[in-house]
Amino acid sequence: MLRMLLLALFSTVALAQTPLKVKVFPGAQNLPLFAAQSQGYFERHGLKVEVLFTQNSQEQRDGLAAGEFQIAHAAVDNAVAMVERAKHDVVIVAGGDSSMNEFFVQPEIAAFSDLKGRTAVVDAPNTAYAVQLKKILLMNGLNPDADYRVLPVGGTFLRLKAMRENKENAASMLNPPFSVDAKAAGLKSLGRAVDLIGPYQASGIFVIRNWAKSNGDALERYLASYIEGVRWAVAPDNRSAGAKMLAERLKLQPQTAERTVELMSDPSFGLARDARFDMQGFRNVLALRAEIEGDWGGKPPAPDKYVDLGYYERALKHVGH
C-alpha cells in the first residue's frame, strides 16, 4: 500500500513538471546546465528543461523576444542591446562568468599594432565580446573601420573556424573550449580580457520581464537548479566526470575537455561562484558600451534598469548559501 502511494505521489510530481526551453551558445560555459540535467537537479525542482543551441546572438535575441524559448544564457550585453536597440523589456536575473575570453591572433602577429589593416572576426559587431575586442584595440591605438575591419561570423565556434580556415581573419575573442583548441592549432593569445580591460560581467541569464513576473516560481526553481549545477561543475571531485560530460556533449577531445574544466574551475578566471552577478563587472560592460558604441550619449546609466536579482536571491535560499 505504501509503495502504491509513493508511486502515485511520484507520478503526480512528474506530471506537474514545468516545461522550460533555454537557449545557449555551444560551449563549456554550459557545464552547469549539463550537470543540472544529468544529476537530476531540474527534475527535483519540478522542471523539464530543454536546452537549445544558437548560432549567433541575433538569432538568440530575436527568439527570446518572440517567445520561442523562455530563458537565455549569453553575454549580458546582449540583454542591454535588446533593451536599448530593440526596445524589448528584458531583465538580467543571474551571472555566470567573466567571459573566460582571450584575445587570439594568427601566429605571425607579434603585437596589437600588427593588426592594422587586418580583419577581426566577431559575433554581432555591436555587442559583448566585439565591444571587448574594440576596446582592447582602441587602447592600442587602432580604430574600427579606419585601422581594421570587423567581420561578423557568429558564435565562438564559428569564429575559431573562420580563423583556422582563412589567415585573413587575423583576430578574435575566444573562450574555452575553443581557446584550448586555438592554442593547439597554433593560434596565439595576446592576453586574457579580464587582465586587459578589467572586471567584466559576461555570461549571465536573462528573460523577458513580463514572463518573469508571471512565472517567478518557475524562474526561481530554474535558478536554484542552475546554482546546484555550478557547484557540481567546480567541485574538485567532479573534474573527471565534468571533462567526460563536456567531451560527450560538445564532441571534444579528452585532453581539450580536461584542460577546459581546469580553466573553468579557476575562481579568478572561470565560473562565478554560485553564478553570482558581478555588479562592478556590469558597470564596466555599460561603460564600454557607452565609450565604444556611443550609447546614452557616452554616459553609462545606472545598472538597476537592466537587473533584478530578487529571483536569484530567493533561489539561493532554496539551496543554501
Short mmCIF file of C-alpha atoms in Angstrom, two decimals:
data_model
loop_
_atom_site.label_atom_id
_atom_site.label_comp_id
_atom_site.label_asym_id
_atom_site.label_seq_id
_atom_site.Cartn_x
_atom_site.Cartn_y
_atom_site.Cartn_z
CA MET A 1 0.00 0.00 0.00
CA LEU A 2 2.78 2.41 0.95
CA ARG A 3 4.61 1.59 -2.28
CA MET A 4 1.48 2.41 -4.30
CA LEU A 5 1.10 5.75 -2.50
CA LEU A 6 4.72 6.63 -3.18
CA LEU A 7 4.36 5.71 -6.85
CA ALA A 8 1.21 7.81 -7.09
CA LEU A 9 2.98 10.74 -5.46
CA PHE A 10 5.96 10.41 -7.84
CA SER A 11 3.63 10.29 -10.85
CA THR A 12 1.86 13.44 -9.67
CA VAL A 13 5.19 15.27 -9.30
CA ALA A 14 6.31 14.07 -12.73
CA LEU A 15 3.09 15.25 -14.36
CA ALA A 16 3.41 18.61 -12.62
CA GLN A 17 6.86 19.34 -14.02
CA THR A 18 7.04 22.76 -15.62
CA PRO A 19 8.45 22.71 -19.16
CA LEU A 20 11.08 25.33 -19.97
CA LYS A 21 13.12 26.00 -23.08
CA VAL A 22 16.58 27.52 -22.66
CA LYS A 23 18.79 28.79 -25.48
CA VAL A 24 22.56 28.98 -25.16
CA PHE A 25 25.71 29.24 -27.22
CA PRO A 26 27.57 25.95 -27.66
CA GLY A 27 30.47 26.00 -25.23
CA ALA A 28 31.99 24.84 -21.99
CA GLN A 29 30.16 27.52 -20.00
CA ASN A 30 27.14 25.21 -20.25
CA LEU A 31 28.67 22.58 -17.97
CA PRO A 32 26.41 23.65 -15.06
CA LEU A 33 23.39 23.15 -17.32
CA PHE A 34 24.59 19.73 -18.39
CA ALA A 35 25.24 18.86 -14.74
CA ALA A 36 21.78 20.04 -13.68
CA GLN A 37 20.29 17.76 -16.34
CA SER A 38 22.43 14.71 -15.65
CA GLN A 39 22.28 14.96 -11.84
CA GLY A 40 18.51 15.42 -11.80
CA TYR A 41 18.52 18.91 -10.27
CA PHE A 42 15.90 20.23 -12.67
CA GLU A 43 13.58 17.29 -12.05
CA ARG A 44 14.00 17.65 -8.29
CA HIS A 45 12.85 21.25 -8.59
CA GLY A 46 9.86 20.25 -10.70
CA LEU A 47 11.19 21.32 -14.09
CA LYS A 48 11.53 19.72 -17.51
CA VAL A 49 14.24 21.72 -19.27
CA GLU A 50 15.10 21.57 -22.95
CA VAL A 51 18.48 23.11 -23.86
CA LEU A 52 18.77 24.57 -27.36
CA PHE A 53 21.90 25.85 -29.11
CA THR A 54 22.02 29.14 -31.01
CA GLN A 55 24.21 30.04 -33.99
CA ASN A 56 24.56 33.72 -33.14
CA SER A 57 23.35 36.40 -30.77
CA GLN A 58 20.88 37.95 -33.21
CA GLU A 59 19.08 34.62 -33.55
CA GLN A 60 19.01 34.26 -29.78
CA ARG A 61 17.76 37.79 -29.12
CA ASP A 62 15.03 37.51 -31.75
CA GLY A 63 13.93 34.12 -30.43
CA LEU A 64 13.68 35.32 -26.84
CA ALA A 65 11.62 38.33 -27.90
CA ALA A 66 9.32 36.10 -29.96
CA GLY A 67 8.71 33.70 -27.07
CA GLU A 68 10.34 30.75 -28.83
CA PHE A 69 12.05 29.94 -25.53
CA GLN A 70 11.85 31.42 -22.04
CA ILE A 71 15.44 31.74 -20.80
CA ALA A 72 18.64 32.91 -22.46
CA HIS A 73 22.22 32.31 -21.35
CA ALA A 74 24.67 34.63 -23.10
CA ALA A 75 26.80 37.70 -22.57
CA VAL A 76 24.52 40.08 -20.68
CA ASP A 77 25.48 42.91 -23.01
CA ASN A 78 23.00 41.23 -25.35
CA ALA A 79 20.25 41.96 -22.83
CA VAL A 80 21.30 45.62 -22.78
CA ALA A 81 21.20 45.65 -26.58
CA MET A 82 17.69 44.17 -26.53
CA VAL A 83 16.53 46.96 -24.22
CA GLU A 84 18.31 49.84 -25.93
CA ARG A 85 18.31 48.85 -29.59
CA ALA A 86 15.24 46.63 -29.97
CA LYS A 87 13.17 48.16 -27.12
CA HIS A 88 12.30 44.83 -25.52
CA ASP A 89 11.73 44.76 -21.76
CA VAL A 90 14.42 42.28 -20.82
CA VAL A 91 15.87 41.73 -17.34
CA ILE A 92 19.09 40.06 -16.22
CA VAL A 93 18.49 37.67 -13.31
CA ALA A 94 21.87 35.99 -12.62
CA GLY A 95 25.52 35.96 -13.56
CA GLY A 96 27.73 33.19 -14.86
CA ASP A 97 31.30 34.11 -15.74
CA SER A 98 33.65 36.91 -16.80
CA SER A 99 33.75 35.53 -20.39
CA MET A 100 36.95 33.50 -19.90
CA ASN A 101 37.95 35.28 -23.13
CA GLU A 102 41.41 35.64 -24.54
CA PHE A 103 42.44 37.84 -27.46
CA PHE A 104 43.63 35.40 -30.13
CA VAL A 105 45.58 36.23 -33.26
CA GLN A 106 47.24 34.44 -36.14
CA PRO A 107 50.74 33.16 -35.24
CA GLU A 108 52.59 35.82 -37.25
CA ILE A 109 51.00 38.66 -35.22
CA ALA A 110 53.52 39.80 -32.62
CA ALA A 111 51.65 42.78 -31.17
CA PHE A 112 48.27 44.51 -31.35
CA SER A 113 49.77 47.11 -33.70
CA ASP A 114 50.34 44.34 -36.27
CA LEU A 115 46.56 44.13 -36.71
CA LYS A 116 46.44 47.41 -38.62
CA GLY A 117 44.83 46.73 -41.97
CA ARG A 118 43.70 43.24 -40.92
CA THR A 119 40.30 41.64 -40.19
CA ALA A 120 38.89 40.83 -36.75
CA VAL A 121 36.01 38.34 -36.58
CA VAL A 122 33.15 38.82 -34.11
CA ASP A 123 29.66 37.54 -33.36
CA ALA A 124 27.48 40.64 -33.69
CA PRO A 125 29.50 43.82 -34.33
CA ASN A 126 28.00 45.98 -31.58
CA THR A 127 27.63 43.78 -28.50
CA ALA A 128 29.59 41.95 -25.83
CA TYR A 129 32.83 40.40 -26.99
CA ALA A 130 33.03 42.58 -30.09
CA VAL A 131 32.99 45.58 -27.74
CA GLN A 132 35.74 43.93 -25.68
CA LEU A 133 37.81 43.49 -28.83
CA LYS A 134 37.25 47.08 -29.99
CA LYS A 135 38.22 48.44 -26.57
CA ILE A 136 41.43 46.43 -26.44
CA LEU A 137 42.41 47.58 -29.92
CA LEU A 138 41.47 51.18 -29.12
CA MET A 139 43.75 51.04 -26.10
CA ASN A 140 46.48 50.11 -28.56
CA GLY A 141 45.74 52.93 -30.98
CA LEU A 142 43.54 51.10 -33.50
CA ASN A 143 40.06 52.23 -34.54
CA PRO A 144 37.45 50.03 -36.25
CA ASP A 145 36.94 50.62 -39.99
CA ALA A 146 39.76 53.15 -40.09
CA ASP A 147 42.50 50.76 -38.96
CA TYR A 148 40.97 47.29 -39.17
CA ARG A 149 37.87 45.52 -40.48
CA VAL A 150 35.20 43.96 -38.24
CA LEU A 151 33.62 40.86 -39.78
CA PRO A 152 30.55 39.27 -38.09
CA VAL A 153 30.63 35.47 -38.45
CA GLY A 154 28.71 34.17 -35.40
CA GLY A 155 29.40 32.35 -32.14
CA THR A 156 32.80 31.39 -30.77
CA PHE A 157 32.99 28.04 -32.57
CA LEU A 158 32.35 29.80 -35.88
CA ARG A 159 34.97 32.46 -35.14
CA LEU A 160 37.60 29.82 -34.43
CA LYS A 161 36.61 28.03 -37.65
CA ALA A 162 36.95 31.28 -39.58
CA MET A 163 40.44 31.89 -38.19
CA ARG A 164 41.63 28.35 -38.86
CA GLU A 165 40.30 28.31 -42.43
CA ASN A 166 41.41 31.79 -43.52
CA LYS A 167 44.51 33.58 -42.23
CA GLU A 168 43.00 36.88 -43.37
CA ASN A 169 40.80 36.55 -40.28
CA ALA A 170 43.57 37.76 -38.02
CA ALA A 171 41.98 38.18 -34.58
CA SER A 172 39.04 37.31 -32.34
CA MET A 173 37.96 36.87 -28.73
CA LEU A 174 37.81 33.15 -27.87
CA ASN A 175 36.91 31.25 -24.70
CA PRO A 176 37.05 27.57 -23.62
CA PRO A 177 36.97 25.02 -25.08
CA PHE A 178 37.67 26.89 -28.31
CA SER A 179 40.60 28.81 -26.81
CA VAL A 180 42.17 25.49 -25.86
CA ASP A 181 41.77 24.20 -29.41
CA ALA A 182 43.04 27.53 -30.77
CA LYS A 183 46.33 27.16 -28.92
CA ALA A 184 46.65 23.57 -30.10
CA ALA A 185 46.14 24.80 -33.68
CA GLY A 186 48.99 27.30 -33.35
CA LEU A 187 46.97 30.47 -32.80
CA LYS A 188 48.44 32.91 -30.30
CA SER A 189 46.92 34.59 -27.24
CA LEU A 190 47.81 38.24 -26.61
CA GLY A 191 46.20 38.13 -23.17
CA ARG A 192 43.07 37.48 -21.14
CA ALA A 193 40.26 40.01 -21.41
CA VAL A 194 39.96 40.49 -17.64
CA ASP A 195 43.67 41.33 -17.47
CA LEU A 196 43.49 43.72 -20.42
CA ILE A 197 40.28 45.64 -19.62
CA GLY A 198 39.42 44.74 -16.02
CA PRO A 199 36.33 43.16 -14.40
CA TYR A 200 33.63 42.17 -16.86
CA GLN A 201 30.22 40.58 -16.31
CA ALA A 202 29.93 38.36 -19.35
CA SER A 203 27.69 35.29 -19.50
CA GLY A 204 24.53 35.59 -17.49
CA ILE A 205 20.86 34.64 -17.50
CA PHE A 206 18.19 36.96 -18.86
CA VAL A 207 14.47 36.75 -19.60
CA ILE A 208 11.56 38.88 -20.73
CA ARG A 209 10.47 40.83 -17.64
CA ASN A 210 6.75 40.14 -18.01
CA TRP A 211 7.44 36.41 -18.30
CA ALA A 212 9.47 36.57 -15.08
CA LYS A 213 6.66 38.37 -13.27
CA SER A 214 4.13 35.74 -14.36
CA ASN A 215 6.43 32.76 -13.79
CA GLY A 216 8.53 33.82 -10.82
CA ASP A 217 8.28 30.49 -9.04
CA ALA A 218 9.45 28.53 -12.09
CA LEU A 219 12.30 31.00 -12.65
CA GLU A 220 13.45 30.69 -9.05
CA ARG A 221 13.37 26.90 -9.28
CA TYR A 222 15.37 27.08 -12.50
CA LEU A 223 17.99 29.34 -10.90
CA ALA A 224 18.19 27.06 -7.86
CA SER A 225 18.85 24.09 -10.15
CA TYR A 226 21.46 26.05 -12.07
CA ILE A 227 23.27 27.11 -8.89
CA GLU A 228 23.46 23.46 -7.89
CA GLY A 229 24.83 22.72 -11.35
CA VAL A 230 27.56 25.33 -10.88
CA ARG A 231 28.51 23.83 -7.52
CA TRP A 232 28.77 20.40 -9.09
CA ALA A 233 30.81 21.71 -12.04
CA VAL A 234 33.53 23.35 -9.93
CA ALA A 235 33.80 20.67 -7.25
CA PRO A 236 37.30 19.09 -7.44
CA ASP A 237 35.86 15.59 -7.06
CA ASN A 238 33.79 16.06 -10.22
CA ARG A 239 36.52 17.23 -12.60
CA SER A 240 36.94 13.89 -14.35
CA ALA A 241 33.18 13.44 -14.70
CA GLY A 242 32.82 17.03 -15.88
CA ALA A 243 35.51 16.59 -18.53
CA LYS A 244 33.82 13.42 -19.75
CA MET A 245 30.48 15.24 -19.87
CA LEU A 246 31.94 18.09 -21.94
CA ALA A 247 33.71 15.66 -24.27
CA GLU A 248 30.45 13.82 -24.92
CA ARG A 249 28.14 16.85 -25.21
CA LEU A 250 30.49 19.08 -27.24
CA LYS A 251 32.37 16.36 -29.15
CA LEU A 252 35.73 17.38 -27.65
CA GLN A 253 39.00 15.53 -27.45
CA PRO A 254 39.56 14.27 -23.87
CA GLN A 255 42.61 16.47 -23.31
CA THR A 256 40.74 19.55 -24.51
CA ALA A 257 37.86 18.78 -22.15
CA GLU A 258 40.21 18.20 -19.21
CA ARG A 259 42.05 21.49 -19.74
CA THR A 260 38.74 23.30 -20.17
CA VAL A 261 37.43 22.05 -16.82
CA GLU A 262 40.67 23.23 -15.17
CA LEU A 263 40.17 26.74 -16.59
CA MET A 264 36.51 26.84 -15.60
CA SER A 265 37.36 25.83 -12.03
CA ASP A 266 39.82 28.71 -11.61
CA PRO A 267 38.00 31.15 -9.27
CA SER A 268 39.85 34.14 -10.75
CA PHE A 269 39.01 33.26 -14.35
CA GLY A 270 36.33 30.60 -14.63
CA LEU A 271 32.74 30.15 -13.48
CA ALA A 272 31.47 32.65 -10.93
CA ARG A 273 30.72 31.13 -7.55
CA ASP A 274 27.03 30.15 -7.45
CA ALA A 275 26.51 32.13 -10.70
CA ARG A 276 26.75 35.37 -8.75
CA PHE A 277 26.29 38.60 -10.68
CA ASP A 278 29.35 40.88 -10.75
CA MET A 279 27.92 44.40 -10.42
CA GLN A 280 31.32 46.05 -10.83
CA GLY A 281 31.89 43.99 -13.95
CA PHE A 282 28.47 45.00 -15.28
CA ARG A 283 29.22 48.68 -14.72
CA ASN A 284 32.27 48.08 -16.88
CA VAL A 285 30.03 46.50 -19.54
CA LEU A 286 27.89 49.64 -19.59
CA ALA A 287 30.92 51.93 -19.57
CA LEU A 288 32.44 50.10 -22.53
CA ARG A 289 29.18 50.26 -24.48
CA ALA A 290 28.93 53.99 -23.80
CA GLU A 291 32.53 54.59 -24.84
CA ILE A 292 32.81 52.25 -27.82
CA GLU A 293 29.28 52.28 -29.23
CA GLY A 294 28.27 55.78 -28.10
CA ASP A 295 25.12 54.63 -26.29
CA TRP A 296 23.47 57.04 -23.84
CA GLY A 297 25.42 59.91 -25.31
CA GLY A 298 28.61 58.37 -23.97
CA LYS A 299 27.48 58.40 -20.33
CA PRO A 300 26.57 54.96 -18.93
CA PRO A 301 23.31 54.65 -16.95
CA ALA A 302 22.81 53.10 -13.54
CA PRO A 303 22.69 49.28 -13.82
CA ASP A 304 19.38 48.92 -11.95
CA LYS A 305 17.40 49.40 -15.18
CA TYR A 306 18.61 46.08 -16.53
CA VAL A 307 18.99 43.86 -13.46
CA ASP A 308 16.65 42.22 -10.96
CA LEU A 309 18.49 39.87 -8.61
CA GLY A 310 15.46 39.20 -6.41
CA TYR A 311 14.72 35.92 -8.19
CA TYR A 312 18.34 34.85 -7.71
CA GLU A 313 18.41 35.74 -4.01
CA ARG A 314 15.24 33.73 -3.39
CA ALA A 315 16.64 30.82 -5.40
CA LEU A 316 19.82 30.88 -3.34
CA LYS A 317 17.74 30.41 -0.18
CA HIS A 318 16.32 27.20 -1.70
CA VAL A 319 19.77 25.63 -1.97
CA GLY A 320 21.55 27.31 0.95
CA HIS A 321 24.46 29.76 0.82
#
